[in-house]
Short mmCIF file of C-alpha atoms and ligand atoms in Angstrom, two decimals:
data_model
loop_
_atom_site.label_atom_id
_atom_site.label_comp_id
_atom_site.label_asym_id
_atom_site.label_seq_id
_atom_site.Cartn_x
_atom_site.Cartn_y
_atom_site.Cartn_z
CA MET A 1 0.00 0.00 0.00
CA ALA A 2 1.49 3.35 -1.02
CA THR A 3 2.38 5.61 1.86
CA ALA A 4 0.52 8.89 1.83
CA ILE A 5 2.94 11.72 1.21
CA ALA A 6 1.72 15.18 2.06
CA ASN A 7 1.72 17.16 -1.17
CA SER A 8 2.57 20.84 -1.32
CA ASP A 9 -1.11 21.87 -1.20
CA VAL A 10 -1.51 20.10 2.10
CA GLU A 11 1.74 21.52 3.43
CA SER A 12 0.81 25.11 2.69
CA ILE A 13 -2.68 24.62 4.12
CA LEU A 14 -1.21 23.25 7.35
CA ALA A 15 1.37 26.05 7.50
CA GLY A 16 -1.42 28.63 7.38
CA TYR A 17 -3.76 26.93 9.84
CA ARG A 18 -4.41 28.37 13.32
CA LEU A 19 -6.47 26.80 16.07
CA PRO A 20 -9.37 29.04 17.03
CA GLU A 21 -9.46 30.27 20.62
CA LYS A 22 -12.70 28.47 21.45
CA ILE A 23 -12.89 24.80 20.50
CA PRO A 24 -16.26 23.27 21.41
CA PHE A 25 -16.87 19.61 20.61
CA GLY A 26 -16.93 18.75 16.90
CA VAL A 27 -17.39 22.24 15.47
CA GLU A 28 -13.94 23.18 14.22
CA LEU A 29 -12.99 20.96 11.27
CA ALA A 30 -9.30 20.34 10.62
CA PRO A 31 -8.03 21.57 7.22
CA VAL A 32 -6.83 18.16 5.99
CA MET A 33 -8.34 14.68 5.77
CA TYR A 34 -7.40 11.21 4.61
CA ARG A 35 -9.18 9.74 1.62
CA ALA A 36 -9.16 6.28 0.01
CA GLU A 37 -11.51 4.60 -2.45
CA PHE A 38 -12.64 1.04 -2.90
CA HIS A 39 -13.42 -0.02 -6.45
CA ALA A 40 -12.81 -2.92 -8.84
CA GLY A 41 -12.95 -5.17 -5.79
CA GLU A 42 -10.06 -3.63 -3.89
CA TRP A 43 -8.83 -0.70 -1.84
CA GLN A 44 -6.91 1.87 -3.85
CA ALA A 45 -3.96 3.81 -2.41
CA GLY A 46 -5.14 6.62 -0.14
CA SER A 47 -3.64 9.99 0.68
CA LEU A 48 -3.82 13.07 2.85
CA VAL A 49 -5.79 15.77 1.01
CA PRO A 50 -7.15 19.23 1.79
CA PHE A 51 -10.43 19.08 3.68
CA ALA A 52 -13.12 19.82 1.09
CA ASP A 53 -16.52 18.71 -0.15
CA VAL A 54 -16.47 15.32 -1.84
CA PRO A 55 -18.50 14.63 -4.98
CA VAL A 56 -21.47 12.45 -4.08
CA ASN A 57 -23.93 11.41 -6.76
CA PRO A 58 -27.50 12.38 -5.81
CA ALA A 59 -28.56 8.77 -6.48
CA SER A 60 -25.71 7.23 -4.40
CA THR A 61 -26.59 4.41 -2.01
CA ALA A 62 -25.17 6.55 0.84
CA LEU A 63 -27.77 9.26 0.29
CA GLN A 64 -30.66 7.11 -0.89
CA PHE A 65 -30.33 4.07 1.39
CA GLY A 66 -28.13 5.24 4.25
CA GLN A 67 -25.27 2.90 3.36
CA GLN A 68 -22.88 4.64 5.76
CA ALA A 69 -20.89 3.82 8.91
CA PHE A 70 -18.47 5.78 11.04
CA GLU A 71 -16.23 5.72 14.10
CA GLY A 72 -15.45 8.26 16.80
CA MET A 73 -12.01 8.22 18.40
CA LYS A 74 -9.39 10.66 19.62
CA ALA A 75 -5.71 11.49 19.24
CA TYR A 76 -4.11 12.97 22.35
CA ARG A 77 -1.31 15.48 22.53
CA SER A 78 2.06 14.40 23.79
CA ALA A 79 5.43 16.06 23.95
CA GLY A 80 6.72 16.49 20.40
CA SER A 81 4.96 15.39 17.25
CA ASN A 82 3.98 11.97 18.49
CA PRO A 83 0.27 11.89 19.27
CA PHE A 84 -1.26 8.92 21.04
CA LEU A 85 -4.36 6.90 20.24
CA PHE A 86 -6.56 5.10 22.75
CA ARG A 87 -7.59 1.48 22.02
CA PRO A 88 -7.82 1.96 18.22
CA ASN A 89 -8.12 -1.84 17.90
CA MET A 90 -11.60 -1.61 19.49
CA ASN A 91 -12.68 1.08 17.05
CA TRP A 92 -11.34 -0.86 14.08
CA ARG A 93 -13.21 -4.01 15.13
CA ARG A 94 -16.45 -2.10 15.55
CA PHE A 95 -15.93 -0.25 12.24
CA ALA A 96 -15.41 -3.64 10.53
CA ARG A 97 -18.64 -4.99 12.10
CA SER A 98 -20.59 -1.90 11.08
CA ALA A 99 -19.25 -2.16 7.51
CA GLN A 100 -20.16 -5.84 7.23
CA ARG A 101 -23.64 -5.24 8.64
CA LEU A 102 -24.31 -2.71 5.87
CA ARG A 103 -22.69 -4.82 3.16
CA MET A 104 -19.62 -2.62 2.79
CA PRO A 105 -15.96 -3.68 2.48
CA VAL A 106 -13.90 -3.79 5.67
CA VAL A 107 -11.12 -1.20 5.79
CA PRO A 108 -8.00 -3.35 6.38
CA PRO A 109 -5.98 -2.70 9.58
CA GLU A 110 -3.02 -1.39 7.55
CA LEU A 111 -5.18 1.17 5.73
CA PHE A 112 -6.97 2.17 8.94
CA ALA A 113 -3.57 2.61 10.65
CA GLU A 114 -2.16 4.62 7.75
CA ALA A 115 -5.18 6.92 7.71
CA LEU A 116 -5.22 7.55 11.48
CA SER A 117 -1.47 7.99 11.65
CA THR A 118 -1.30 10.36 8.67
CA VAL A 119 -4.08 12.58 9.98
CA ALA A 120 -2.97 12.61 13.63
CA VAL A 121 0.72 13.22 12.89
CA SER A 122 0.08 15.93 10.27
CA LEU A 123 -2.15 17.74 12.78
CA SER A 124 -0.03 17.02 15.87
CA GLU A 125 0.77 20.66 16.58
CA PHE A 126 -2.95 21.51 16.47
CA ILE A 127 -4.03 19.00 19.08
CA PRO A 128 -5.23 21.08 22.01
CA GLY A 129 -3.52 19.95 25.20
CA GLY A 130 -5.90 21.06 27.99
CA ARG A 131 -7.54 18.53 30.30
CA GLY A 132 -10.15 16.58 28.30
CA GLN A 133 -9.08 18.15 25.00
CA SER A 134 -7.90 16.21 21.97
CA LEU A 135 -8.14 15.77 18.24
CA TYR A 136 -11.45 14.01 17.58
CA LEU A 137 -11.11 11.61 14.62
CA ARG A 138 -14.05 10.51 12.51
CA PRO A 139 -13.38 7.57 10.16
CA THR A 140 -16.29 7.45 7.71
CA LEU A 141 -17.27 4.90 5.05
CA PHE A 142 -20.10 5.10 2.52
CA GLY A 143 -21.44 3.74 -0.76
CA LEU A 144 -21.04 5.76 -3.96
CA ASP A 145 -22.87 3.81 -6.67
CA PRO A 146 -25.76 5.74 -8.21
CA HIS A 147 -28.75 3.43 -8.70
CA PHE A 148 -32.12 2.69 -7.16
CA ALA A 149 -31.66 -1.07 -7.15
CA VAL A 150 -31.62 -2.05 -3.50
CA LYS A 151 -28.40 -4.02 -3.62
CA GLY A 152 -25.80 -1.60 -2.32
CA SER A 153 -22.66 -0.29 -3.95
CA ASP A 154 -19.46 -1.72 -5.38
CA HIS A 155 -17.69 1.60 -5.05
CA PHE A 156 -16.99 3.17 -1.64
CA LEU A 157 -15.27 6.15 -0.12
CA PHE A 158 -13.32 5.96 3.16
CA LEU A 159 -12.43 9.24 4.85
CA VAL A 160 -10.83 10.19 8.14
CA ILE A 161 -11.82 13.72 9.04
CA ALA A 162 -10.74 15.43 12.24
CA SER A 163 -11.84 18.08 14.68
CA PRO A 164 -9.76 19.68 17.44
CA SER A 165 -12.19 19.37 20.35
CA ASP A 166 -13.05 19.85 23.96
CA ALA A 167 -15.35 17.45 25.87
CA TYR A 168 -18.95 17.27 24.66
CA TYR A 169 -20.59 18.66 27.80
CA ALA A 170 -19.19 21.14 30.31
CA ASP A 171 -21.95 20.88 32.95
CA PRO A 172 -24.01 18.06 34.49
CA ILE A 173 -26.80 17.09 32.11
CA ARG A 174 -30.53 16.39 32.28
CA ILE A 175 -31.92 13.33 30.50
CA MET A 176 -35.49 12.38 29.61
CA ILE A 177 -36.83 8.83 29.38
CA GLU A 178 -38.01 8.28 25.80
CA ARG A 179 -41.36 6.49 26.08
CA ASP A 180 -42.60 6.79 22.46
CA SER A 181 -39.97 5.89 19.92
CA CYS A 182 -36.95 3.57 19.69
CA ARG A 183 -33.59 4.27 18.10
CA ALA A 184 -32.90 0.66 17.12
CA ALA A 185 -34.65 -2.69 16.78
CA LYS A 186 -33.68 -6.20 17.84
CA GLY A 187 -31.79 -7.59 14.87
CA GLY A 188 -31.43 -4.09 13.47
CA THR A 189 -28.35 -1.89 13.54
CA GLY A 190 -28.34 -0.57 17.12
CA ALA A 191 -25.09 -2.36 17.94
CA GLU A 192 -23.37 -0.84 14.92
CA LYS A 193 -22.19 2.72 14.57
CA VAL A 194 -24.18 3.84 11.55
CA GLY A 195 -25.69 7.19 10.67
CA GLY A 196 -29.22 5.81 10.44
CA ASN A 197 -29.33 5.18 14.20
CA TYR A 198 -28.63 8.85 14.75
CA ALA A 199 -31.20 9.96 12.19
CA ALA A 200 -33.75 7.86 14.09
CA SER A 201 -32.90 9.65 17.34
CA LEU A 202 -32.96 13.28 16.19
CA LEU A 203 -36.67 14.00 16.51
CA ALA A 204 -36.88 12.55 20.03
CA ASN A 205 -33.83 14.56 21.02
CA GLU A 206 -35.37 17.74 19.69
CA ASN A 207 -38.55 17.03 21.65
CA CYS A 208 -36.60 16.45 24.83
CA ASN A 209 -34.53 19.61 24.25
CA ALA A 210 -37.79 21.55 23.93
CA ARG A 211 -38.74 20.29 27.41
CA GLY A 212 -35.44 21.45 28.88
CA PHE A 213 -33.50 18.18 28.72
CA ASP A 214 -30.17 17.49 27.03
CA GLN A 215 -30.57 13.89 25.82
CA SER A 216 -33.06 11.07 25.44
CA LEU A 217 -32.65 7.92 27.51
CA TRP A 218 -33.58 5.01 25.23
CA LEU A 219 -35.35 1.88 26.45
CA ASP A 220 -35.20 -1.60 24.96
CA PRO A 221 -37.18 -1.79 21.71
CA THR A 222 -39.29 -4.85 22.59
CA GLY A 223 -40.49 -4.46 26.18
CA ARG A 224 -39.81 -0.69 26.52
CA LYS A 225 -38.78 -1.41 30.10
CA ASN A 226 -35.03 -1.72 30.35
CA ILE A 227 -32.52 1.08 29.96
CA GLU A 228 -30.40 0.82 26.84
CA GLU A 229 -28.35 3.98 26.38
CA LEU A 230 -28.33 7.64 25.40
CA SER A 231 -28.25 8.77 21.78
CA ALA A 232 -24.47 8.85 21.45
CA MET A 233 -23.31 7.70 24.87
CA ASN A 234 -23.66 4.75 27.17
CA PHE A 235 -25.41 5.02 30.53
CA MET A 236 -24.03 4.23 34.00
CA ALA A 237 -25.34 4.60 37.55
CA VAL A 238 -23.84 4.19 41.02
CA ILE A 239 -26.16 2.10 43.17
CA ASP A 240 -25.20 1.13 46.73
CA GLY A 241 -21.69 2.28 45.88
CA ALA A 242 -21.31 -0.08 42.90
CA LEU A 243 -21.16 0.82 39.23
CA HIS A 244 -24.05 -0.49 37.11
CA THR A 245 -24.52 -0.32 33.35
CA PRO A 246 -26.99 -1.99 30.98
CA ALA A 247 -25.72 -5.30 29.61
CA LEU A 248 -25.12 -5.46 25.86
CA SER A 249 -28.44 -6.35 24.26
CA GLY A 250 -27.71 -6.39 20.54
CA SER A 251 -29.56 -3.11 20.12
CA LEU A 252 -27.24 -0.82 22.07
CA LEU A 253 -23.76 0.26 21.12
CA GLU A 254 -20.77 -1.37 22.78
CA GLY A 255 -18.81 1.73 23.75
CA VAL A 256 -15.05 1.68 24.10
CA THR A 257 -15.45 4.10 27.01
CA ARG A 258 -18.05 1.85 28.64
CA ASP A 259 -15.72 -1.14 28.42
CA SER A 260 -12.76 0.90 29.69
CA LEU A 261 -14.67 2.29 32.69
CA LEU A 262 -15.83 -1.19 33.71
CA ALA A 263 -12.19 -2.30 33.72
CA LEU A 264 -10.99 0.86 35.48
CA ALA A 265 -13.65 0.53 38.18
CA GLY A 266 -12.28 -2.91 39.05
CA HIS A 267 -8.80 -1.43 39.16
CA LEU A 268 -9.97 1.32 41.56
CA GLY A 269 -11.71 -1.15 43.83
CA ILE A 270 -15.21 -0.12 42.74
CA GLU A 271 -17.53 -3.05 42.18
CA ALA A 272 -18.87 -3.01 38.63
CA GLU A 273 -21.75 -4.87 37.05
CA SER A 274 -23.22 -5.05 33.56
CA ARG A 275 -26.85 -6.22 33.83
CA THR A 276 -30.45 -5.72 32.73
CA MET A 277 -31.56 -2.39 34.23
CA PRO A 278 -35.32 -1.75 34.33
CA VAL A 279 -35.84 2.01 34.30
CA ASP A 280 -38.58 1.81 36.95
CA ASP A 281 -36.12 0.08 39.33
CA LEU A 282 -33.66 2.89 38.78
CA LEU A 283 -36.30 5.48 39.68
CA SER A 284 -37.18 3.52 42.88
CA ASP A 285 -33.47 3.30 43.70
CA ILE A 286 -33.22 7.08 43.41
CA ASP A 287 -36.34 7.48 45.62
CA ALA A 288 -34.85 5.10 48.19
CA GLY A 289 -31.53 6.98 48.22
CA ARG A 290 -29.67 3.94 46.91
CA CYS A 291 -28.75 5.43 43.54
CA SER A 292 -26.30 8.21 44.32
CA GLU A 293 -24.97 9.05 40.87
CA MET A 294 -25.68 8.71 37.16
CA PHE A 295 -23.49 9.56 34.21
CA ALA A 296 -23.10 9.28 30.47
CA CYS A 297 -19.90 7.98 28.89
CA GLY A 298 -18.47 7.99 25.41
CA THR A 299 -15.45 9.16 23.45
CA GLY A 300 -16.96 12.62 22.93
CA ALA A 301 -18.53 13.02 26.37
CA ILE A 302 -15.70 11.21 28.22
CA VAL A 303 -17.64 10.97 31.52
CA ALA A 304 -20.54 13.42 31.83
CA PRO A 305 -22.46 13.50 35.13
CA ILE A 306 -26.25 13.38 34.90
CA ALA A 307 -28.00 15.57 37.48
CA THR A 308 -31.62 14.82 36.63
CA ILE A 309 -33.72 12.18 34.92
CA GLY A 310 -37.26 13.04 33.85
CA GLU A 311 -40.45 11.53 32.43
CA PRO A 312 -42.31 13.11 29.51
CA ASP A 313 -45.21 13.75 31.95
CA GLY A 314 -43.08 16.25 33.88
CA ARG A 315 -41.97 14.16 36.88
CA GLU A 316 -38.26 14.51 37.68
CA TRP A 317 -35.73 12.74 39.86
CA SER A 318 -32.37 14.16 40.89
CA VAL A 319 -29.41 12.36 42.41
CA PRO A 320 -27.51 13.65 45.44
CA ASP A 321 -23.90 13.27 44.25
CA VAL A 322 -23.27 14.82 40.90
CA GLY A 323 -19.94 13.23 40.25
CA LEU A 324 -18.09 11.59 43.15
CA VAL A 325 -17.43 8.20 41.58
CA SER A 326 -17.73 9.58 38.06
CA ALA A 327 -15.02 12.17 38.75
CA ARG A 328 -12.65 9.43 39.97
CA LEU A 329 -13.35 7.35 36.87
CA ARG A 330 -13.02 10.33 34.54
CA ASP A 331 -9.66 11.27 36.07
CA ALA A 332 -8.36 7.72 35.91
CA LEU A 333 -9.40 7.43 32.25
CA LEU A 334 -7.99 10.83 31.22
CA ASP A 335 -4.72 10.15 33.07
CA ILE A 336 -4.19 7.09 30.88
CA GLN A 337 -5.38 8.74 27.66
CA GLU A 338 -3.26 11.84 28.21
CA GLY A 339 -0.19 9.83 29.22
CA LYS A 340 -0.13 11.14 32.80
CA THR A 341 0.05 7.74 34.45
CA ASP A 342 1.26 4.23 33.75
CA ASP A 343 -0.82 2.53 31.09
CA SER A 344 -1.06 -0.78 32.91
CA PHE A 345 -3.83 -1.98 30.58
CA GLY A 346 -1.78 -1.45 27.39
CA TRP A 347 -4.49 0.76 25.88
CA VAL A 348 -2.39 3.59 24.48
CA ILE A 349 -0.33 3.46 21.30
CA SER A 350 1.72 6.02 19.42
CA ALA A 351 0.18 7.22 16.16
CA SER A 352 3.50 7.82 14.46
CA ASP A 353 4.72 4.26 13.82
CA GLN A 354 2.26 2.96 11.18
CA GLN A 355 3.48 -0.63 11.28
CA ALA A 356 3.28 -0.92 15.03
CA LEU A 357 -0.14 0.74 14.91
CA ALA A 358 -1.40 -1.69 12.26
CA ALA A 359 -0.18 -4.63 14.38
CA PHE A 360 -1.91 -3.17 17.46
CA ILE A 361 -5.14 -2.62 15.52
CA ASN A 362 -5.02 -6.18 14.27
CA SER A 363 -4.48 -7.57 17.79
C1 PLP B 401 -20.31 6.06 19.78
C2 PLP B 401 -21.47 5.74 20.62
C3 PLP B 401 -21.35 5.46 21.99
C4 PLP B 401 -20.05 5.59 22.74
O1 PLP B 401 -19.07 4.72 22.28
P1 PLP B 401 -17.52 5.03 22.57
O2 PLP B 401 -16.81 3.95 21.85
O3 PLP B 401 -17.34 4.99 24.03
O4 PLP B 401 -17.25 6.38 22.02
C5 PLP B 401 -22.49 5.08 22.68
N1 PLP B 401 -23.69 5.00 22.07
C6 PLP B 401 -23.85 5.28 20.76
C7 PLP B 401 -25.19 5.17 20.15
C8 PLP B 401 -22.75 5.66 19.99
O5 PLP B 401 -22.91 5.93 18.70
#
């Protein structure tokens, strides 16, 4: 596979780029991106190119049938031009599953590594270095063939775009139990990271925003009883001092952050359990004073305390501790991601050595 060499266009664009003073989550788009195409049955050599619109046929399967998947991950600043990535093997595996679910070709580990490395290293001096800040990376894959035959594409585009970012939320959030609609079905695509899941959540989120909440809390699509997750984040609660999170159900997304916090909790001596969590039990646990904390977790949000959970009928429950356990977990996670402590789990890998990164991704 040809190595991407920054051409002079890219070099002059990077030389003229300045980070804005304010960097909210996912608003500032980096001036370069990685791009590779799949056609004639194979991946073609990719390269770093200026960030720009890409030509998409109006009849493409991406636009007409939602044949699209993505990942969300971060590169962290380190001394020098050697950014670090956090568990990119987990993101690659999930990206491969999402691609297969939507009948798209898997991006090979070597190509995924080359793309991440090229983008992160070229932007290394623009990775903000404050606590919780990073370069958010968005690998994206979609179908290009223009036709209305429902059979998918043979021609695909793979991009890695980037956004210098802060954490998603600055303050404790308010969530509303979604009692009407579902974001994913059993046997559907809820366990994959695909755009359609988000499209299915937007209206409910707008409704909950209009009632003064930040996010919808989704319940299981069959019984509408058990907590699944938030629209782009997994859900956790502290009950009787232990960490609880909904077990993987096939219709909720297996977050890298979720998995990492479960492991970190064990490491910190906090009991952790992944189980079926009926929402009504959670509300009783809050009433009884047993549930002391709730929080959302994800690559974008990191760990975001939840202050209040509400019903569409106006009832609300608040928890006493906004962030005792969650602050410990957030610090422990960020310390590893930002290279401030020993990485005893082996989760962090340099972005600059493409071969080592490809081997890590493949592991
Ligand atoms: C991405 C995402 C998450 C969080 O996953 P991480 O790997 O921790 O970033 C949770 N739920 C949904 C629906 C998501 O798309």
